[in-house]
Coordinates of C-alpha atoms in Angstrom, one line a residue:
M28 CA -3.0 -37.7 -10.8
T29 CA -6.6 -36.8 -9.9
H30 CA -8.4 -36.4 -6.7
D31 CA -12.0 -37.5 -6.1
L32 CA -14.2 -34.8 -4.6
P33 CA -15.8 -35.5 -1.2
A34 CA -19.2 -37.1 -1.5
G35 CA -22.1 -34.7 -1.3
P36 CA -25.4 -33.6 -3.0
D37 CA -23.6 -31.3 -5.4
R38 CA -21.1 -33.9 -6.8
G39 CA -21.5 -34.3 -10.5
T40 CA -24.0 -31.5 -10.8
S41 CA -23.7 -27.8 -11.9
R42 CA -22.2 -26.9 -8.5
P43 CA -18.8 -28.4 -8.7
F44 CA -17.6 -26.9 -5.4
G45 CA -20.9 -26.7 -3.6
R46 CA -22.8 -23.6 -2.7
L47 CA -20.9 -21.9 0.1
I48 CA -17.2 -21.4 -0.1
T49 CA -15.0 -19.2 2.2
A50 CA -11.7 -17.8 1.1
M51 CA -10.0 -18.6 4.3
V52 CA -7.4 -16.4 6.0
T53 CA -4.1 -18.0 6.8
P54 CA -3.5 -18.0 10.6
F55 CA -0.1 -16.8 11.8
T56 CA 1.6 -17.0 15.2
A57 CA 2.4 -13.8 17.1
D58 CA 5.8 -13.7 15.5
G59 CA 4.2 -13.9 12.0
S60 CA 5.1 -17.5 11.2
L61 CA 2.7 -20.0 9.7
D62 CA 0.2 -21.5 12.3
L63 CA -0.7 -24.9 10.9
D64 CA -2.5 -26.0 14.1
G65 CA -4.5 -22.8 14.0
A66 CA -5.3 -23.3 10.3
V67 CA -6.7 -26.8 11.1
R68 CA -8.8 -25.4 13.9
L69 CA -10.1 -22.6 11.8
A70 CA -10.9 -24.8 8.8
S71 CA -12.7 -27.2 11.1
H72 CA -14.8 -24.3 12.4
L73 CA -15.6 -23.1 9.0
V74 CA -16.7 -26.5 7.7
D75 CA -18.4 -27.9 10.9
E76 CA -19.8 -24.7 12.4
Q77 CA -20.3 -22.3 9.5
G78 CA -21.5 -24.9 6.9
N79 CA -18.9 -24.4 4.2
D80 CA -19.0 -26.8 1.3
A81 CA -15.5 -25.8 0.3
L82 CA -12.5 -23.6 1.4
V83 CA -10.2 -21.6 -0.8
L84 CA -6.7 -21.7 0.6
N85 CA -3.8 -19.4 -0.5
G86 CA -6.0 -16.8 -2.1
T87 CA -5.5 -13.1 -1.6
T88 CA -7.5 -13.3 1.6
G89 CA -5.0 -16.0 2.6
E90 CA -2.3 -13.5 2.1
S91 CA -0.7 -15.5 -0.7
P92 CA 1.4 -12.5 -1.9
T93 CA 3.4 -12.9 1.3
T94 CA 3.5 -16.6 1.8
T95 CA 6.2 -18.9 0.3
D96 CA 5.5 -21.8 -2.0
A97 CA 6.6 -24.1 0.9
E98 CA 4.2 -22.5 3.3
Q99 CA 1.4 -22.8 0.8
E100 CA 2.0 -26.5 0.3
A101 CA 2.1 -27.1 4.0
L102 CA -1.2 -25.3 4.5
I103 CA -3.0 -27.3 1.8
R104 CA -1.6 -30.6 3.1
A105 CA -2.6 -29.8 6.7
V106 CA -6.1 -28.6 5.9
A107 CA -6.9 -31.3 3.4
E108 CA -5.9 -33.9 5.9
A109 CA -8.1 -32.3 8.5
V110 CA -11.3 -31.5 6.6
G111 CA -10.8 -32.8 3.1
D112 CA -13.1 -35.8 3.7
R113 CA -16.1 -33.4 4.2
A114 CA -15.3 -30.3 2.2
R115 CA -13.6 -29.5 -1.0
I116 CA -10.2 -27.8 -0.8
V117 CA -9.6 -25.3 -3.6
A118 CA -6.0 -24.1 -3.8
G119 CA -5.2 -20.6 -5.0
V120 CA -2.3 -21.0 -7.5
G121 CA -2.7 -18.1 -9.8
T122 CA 0.3 -15.8 -10.5
N123 CA 1.3 -13.5 -13.3
D124 CA 3.8 -16.1 -14.5
T125 CA 2.4 -19.1 -16.4
R126 CA 5.3 -21.4 -15.5
H127 CA 5.1 -20.6 -11.8
T128 CA 1.3 -21.1 -11.8
I129 CA 1.8 -24.5 -13.4
E130 CA 4.3 -25.4 -10.7
L131 CA 2.0 -24.3 -7.9
A132 CA -0.9 -26.3 -9.5
A133 CA 1.2 -29.4 -9.5
Q134 CA 2.3 -28.8 -5.9
A135 CA -1.3 -28.3 -4.8
E136 CA -2.5 -31.5 -6.5
K137 CA 0.2 -33.5 -4.8
A138 CA -0.7 -31.9 -1.4
G139 CA -4.3 -33.1 -1.7
A140 CA -6.3 -30.2 -3.1
H141 CA -9.6 -31.0 -4.9
G142 CA -9.5 -28.0 -7.2
L143 CA -7.6 -24.9 -8.2
L144 CA -8.5 -21.2 -8.2
V145 CA -6.5 -19.4 -10.9
V146 CA -6.6 -15.6 -10.9
T147 CA -6.1 -13.5 -14.0
P148 CA -2.4 -12.6 -14.3
Y149 CA -1.9 -9.3 -12.7
Y150 CA 0.2 -6.2 -13.3
N151 CA 1.6 -7.4 -16.7
K152 CA -1.8 -7.0 -18.3
P153 CA -1.7 -9.7 -21.0
P154 CA -4.1 -9.4 -24.0
Q155 CA -7.0 -11.8 -24.2
S156 CA -5.0 -14.2 -26.4
G157 CA -2.5 -14.4 -23.6
L158 CA -5.2 -15.1 -21.0
L159 CA -6.5 -17.9 -23.2
R160 CA -3.1 -19.4 -23.5
H161 CA -2.3 -19.0 -19.8
F162 CA -5.5 -20.6 -18.4
T163 CA -5.4 -23.4 -21.0
A164 CA -1.8 -24.2 -20.2
V165 CA -2.6 -24.5 -16.5
A166 CA -5.7 -26.7 -17.3
D167 CA -3.7 -28.9 -19.7
A168 CA -1.0 -29.4 -17.0
S169 CA -3.3 -30.4 -14.1
G170 CA -5.7 -33.1 -13.4
L171 CA -7.9 -30.9 -11.1
P172 CA -11.0 -28.9 -11.9
I173 CA -10.3 -25.2 -12.2
M174 CA -12.2 -22.1 -11.1
L175 CA -11.1 -19.0 -12.9
Y176 CA -11.0 -15.8 -10.9
D177 CA -12.1 -12.7 -12.7
I178 CA -11.3 -9.6 -10.6
P179 CA -10.2 -6.8 -12.9
H180 CA -10.2 -4.0 -10.3
R181 CA -7.2 -5.8 -8.7
T182 CA -5.5 -7.5 -11.7
G183 CA -6.0 -4.7 -14.2
T184 CA -7.4 -7.0 -16.8
E185 CA -10.8 -8.5 -17.2
I186 CA -11.5 -12.0 -18.7
A187 CA -13.7 -11.0 -21.6
T188 CA -17.0 -12.7 -22.3
E189 CA -15.6 -14.4 -25.5
T190 CA -12.5 -15.6 -23.7
L191 CA -14.6 -17.1 -20.9
V192 CA -16.9 -18.9 -23.4
R193 CA -13.8 -20.3 -25.2
L194 CA -12.2 -21.4 -22.0
A195 CA -15.5 -23.2 -21.0
E196 CA -14.7 -25.6 -23.8
H197 CA -11.9 -27.1 -21.7
G198 CA -13.1 -30.1 -19.7
R199 CA -11.2 -29.0 -16.5
I200 CA -12.3 -25.4 -16.5
V201 CA -15.6 -25.7 -14.7
A202 CA -16.3 -22.5 -12.7
V203 CA -15.6 -18.8 -12.3
K204 CA -15.2 -16.7 -9.1
D205 CA -16.9 -13.6 -10.5
A206 CA -15.7 -10.4 -8.9
K207 CA -16.2 -8.3 -12.0
G208 CA -19.4 -6.7 -10.7
D209 CA -21.0 -6.8 -14.2
L210 CA -24.1 -9.0 -14.1
T211 CA -24.8 -8.3 -17.7
A212 CA -21.5 -9.8 -18.7
T213 CA -22.1 -12.7 -16.3
S214 CA -25.5 -13.3 -17.9
W215 CA -24.0 -13.5 -21.4
V216 CA -21.4 -16.1 -20.3
L217 CA -24.0 -18.1 -18.5
A218 CA -26.3 -18.1 -21.5
R219 CA -23.4 -19.4 -23.7
S220 CA -21.6 -21.9 -21.5
D221 CA -22.1 -24.4 -18.7
L222 CA -19.6 -22.7 -16.4
A223 CA -20.7 -22.5 -12.7
F224 CA -20.5 -18.9 -11.5
Y225 CA -19.8 -18.1 -7.9
S226 CA -20.1 -14.5 -6.7
G227 CA -16.8 -13.1 -5.7
E228 CA -18.6 -10.2 -3.9
D229 CA -20.5 -11.1 -0.8
A230 CA -23.2 -8.5 -1.3
L231 CA -23.9 -9.6 -4.9
T232 CA -24.5 -13.3 -4.0
L233 CA -28.3 -13.0 -4.2
P234 CA -28.4 -10.7 -7.2
A235 CA -26.0 -13.0 -9.0
M236 CA -28.1 -16.0 -8.3
A237 CA -31.0 -14.3 -10.0
V238 CA -29.1 -14.5 -13.3
G239 CA -27.9 -18.0 -12.8
S240 CA -24.9 -18.1 -10.4
V241 CA -24.8 -21.0 -8.0
G242 CA -23.1 -19.7 -4.8
V243 CA -20.4 -17.5 -3.3
V244 CA -16.7 -17.5 -2.6
G245 CA -17.0 -15.2 0.4
T246 CA -14.9 -13.2 2.9
S247 CA -17.6 -12.2 5.4
T248 CA -18.6 -15.8 5.4
H249 CA -16.0 -16.4 8.1
F250 CA -18.9 -15.1 10.2
T251 CA -22.0 -15.2 8.0
G252 CA -21.7 -18.7 6.6
V253 CA -24.7 -20.3 8.2
Q254 CA -27.0 -17.4 7.3
T255 CA -25.6 -17.0 3.8
K256 CA -26.1 -20.7 3.1
Q257 CA -29.7 -20.3 4.3
M258 CA -30.2 -17.5 1.9
I259 CA -28.8 -19.5 -1.0
E260 CA -31.0 -22.5 -0.2
A261 CA -34.1 -20.3 0.3
Y262 CA -33.6 -18.8 -3.1
E263 CA -33.1 -22.2 -4.7
A264 CA -36.3 -23.4 -3.0
G265 CA -38.3 -20.5 -4.4
D266 CA -38.6 -18.7 -1.1
T267 CA -37.5 -15.4 -2.4
A268 CA -39.0 -13.4 0.5
T269 CA -36.8 -15.3 3.0
A270 CA -33.7 -15.0 0.7
L271 CA -34.3 -11.2 0.4
A272 CA -34.8 -10.8 4.1
L273 CA -31.5 -12.6 4.8
H274 CA -29.7 -10.6 2.1
R275 CA -30.8 -7.3 3.7
R276 CA -30.0 -8.4 7.2
L277 CA -26.5 -9.4 6.3
L278 CA -25.7 -6.4 4.1
P279 CA -24.0 -4.5 6.9
L280 CA -21.4 -7.2 7.3
Y281 CA -21.3 -8.2 3.6
T282 CA -20.1 -4.6 2.9
G283 CA -18.6 -3.7 6.2
I284 CA -15.9 -6.4 6.1
F285 CA -14.4 -4.4 3.2
R286 CA -14.2 -1.0 4.9
T287 CA -10.5 -1.7 4.7
Q288 CA -8.7 -4.7 3.1
G289 CA -10.8 -7.7 3.9
V290 CA -8.3 -10.0 5.6
I291 CA -7.5 -7.2 8.1
L292 CA -11.0 -7.1 9.5
V293 CA -11.6 -10.9 9.2
K294 CA -8.5 -11.5 11.4
A295 CA -9.6 -8.9 13.9
G296 CA -13.1 -10.4 14.1
L297 CA -11.8 -14.0 14.4
A298 CA -9.5 -12.9 17.2
A299 CA -12.4 -11.3 19.0
K300 CA -14.2 -14.6 18.8
G301 CA -11.2 -16.5 20.1
L302 CA -10.5 -18.2 16.8
P303 CA -7.1 -18.6 15.2
A304 CA -6.0 -15.7 13.1
G305 CA -2.9 -13.9 14.3
P306 CA -1.4 -10.8 12.8
V307 CA -1.3 -9.9 9.1
R308 CA 2.0 -9.7 7.3
P309 CA 3.4 -6.5 5.9
P310 CA 2.5 -4.5 3.8
L311 CA -0.9 -5.1 5.4
V312 CA -1.4 -3.7 8.9
D313 CA -3.6 -4.9 11.7
A314 CA -6.9 -3.3 12.4
T315 CA -6.9 -0.2 14.5
G316 CA -9.2 0.2 17.6
D317 CA -11.5 2.4 15.6
E318 CA -11.7 -0.2 12.8
L319 CA -12.5 -3.0 15.3
A320 CA -15.2 -0.9 16.9
Q321 CA -16.8 -0.3 13.5
L322 CA -16.6 -4.0 12.7
R323 CA -18.4 -4.7 16.0
A324 CA -21.1 -2.3 15.0
D325 CA -21.4 -3.9 11.5
C326 CA -21.6 -7.4 13.1
A327 CA -24.3 -6.2 15.5
A328 CA -26.3 -4.6 12.7
A329 CA -26.2 -8.0 10.9
G330 CA -27.5 -9.8 14.0
L331 CA -24.1 -11.5 14.6
P332 CA -22.5 -9.5 17.4
L333 CA -18.9 -10.2 18.3
P334 CA -18.0 -11.1 21.9
E335 CA -16.8 -8.2 24.0

């Protein structure tokens, strides 16, 4: 079973998921249960108001460690039905268990996802041969295009350059969410493969584009989507002065959103804007008053003040 991607200028090009992607938080109700109506409202806002080409659901920013498989399926189905005709839905399915990851990939495909985000298996620290087997097994089992997620400071294991180059030979492994923070390694992979790289660190979006990346999978882009897309498009058009000005303007929020765990501040900011968010689930904790005040200052410094 395969799913056609929504029509758009990037379809069939080197940007398989567009330019601007937000790793969407998962809204919960006040009692902590899944808020599907809120998820649909938030997804519509991110696509229609913030200009996102794609949304990642059930990533870490979506609190996937604390959502059930059934909740994840329901979220994909609801959001895909709401915005899947005008944005790509990329489902986070990565775990540290290959069999479970394959099961989640099949579930996401049936629920209407257009692509998969597969993070490096975490905590059990497999060798590179294990990573190669893991990612290949998932790609072999699914009909969807796959974005690998390389974030060694969380998983404990990097996807080495040679491993990425070998994985690029698989027809369904098409992209990387690159949160390694090593633009030299990124450059080598881009020189030796046709993988599409998306910055996994908001503040490195512009620097990463200078070595060949095509966009961002962002967190602050819940708020900075319009301006971040302008920055990407300005750089692609050769207007590096405008791109650099936007990069510098948005830095306070690109970095400030991570003063604590990103989802905590995103949910606090969304609540301040009257958008669906709800509480975080333990072991995360909701933003304190001081953290919200600092977020307000960071938003204001980026020219995107939160409502009082």
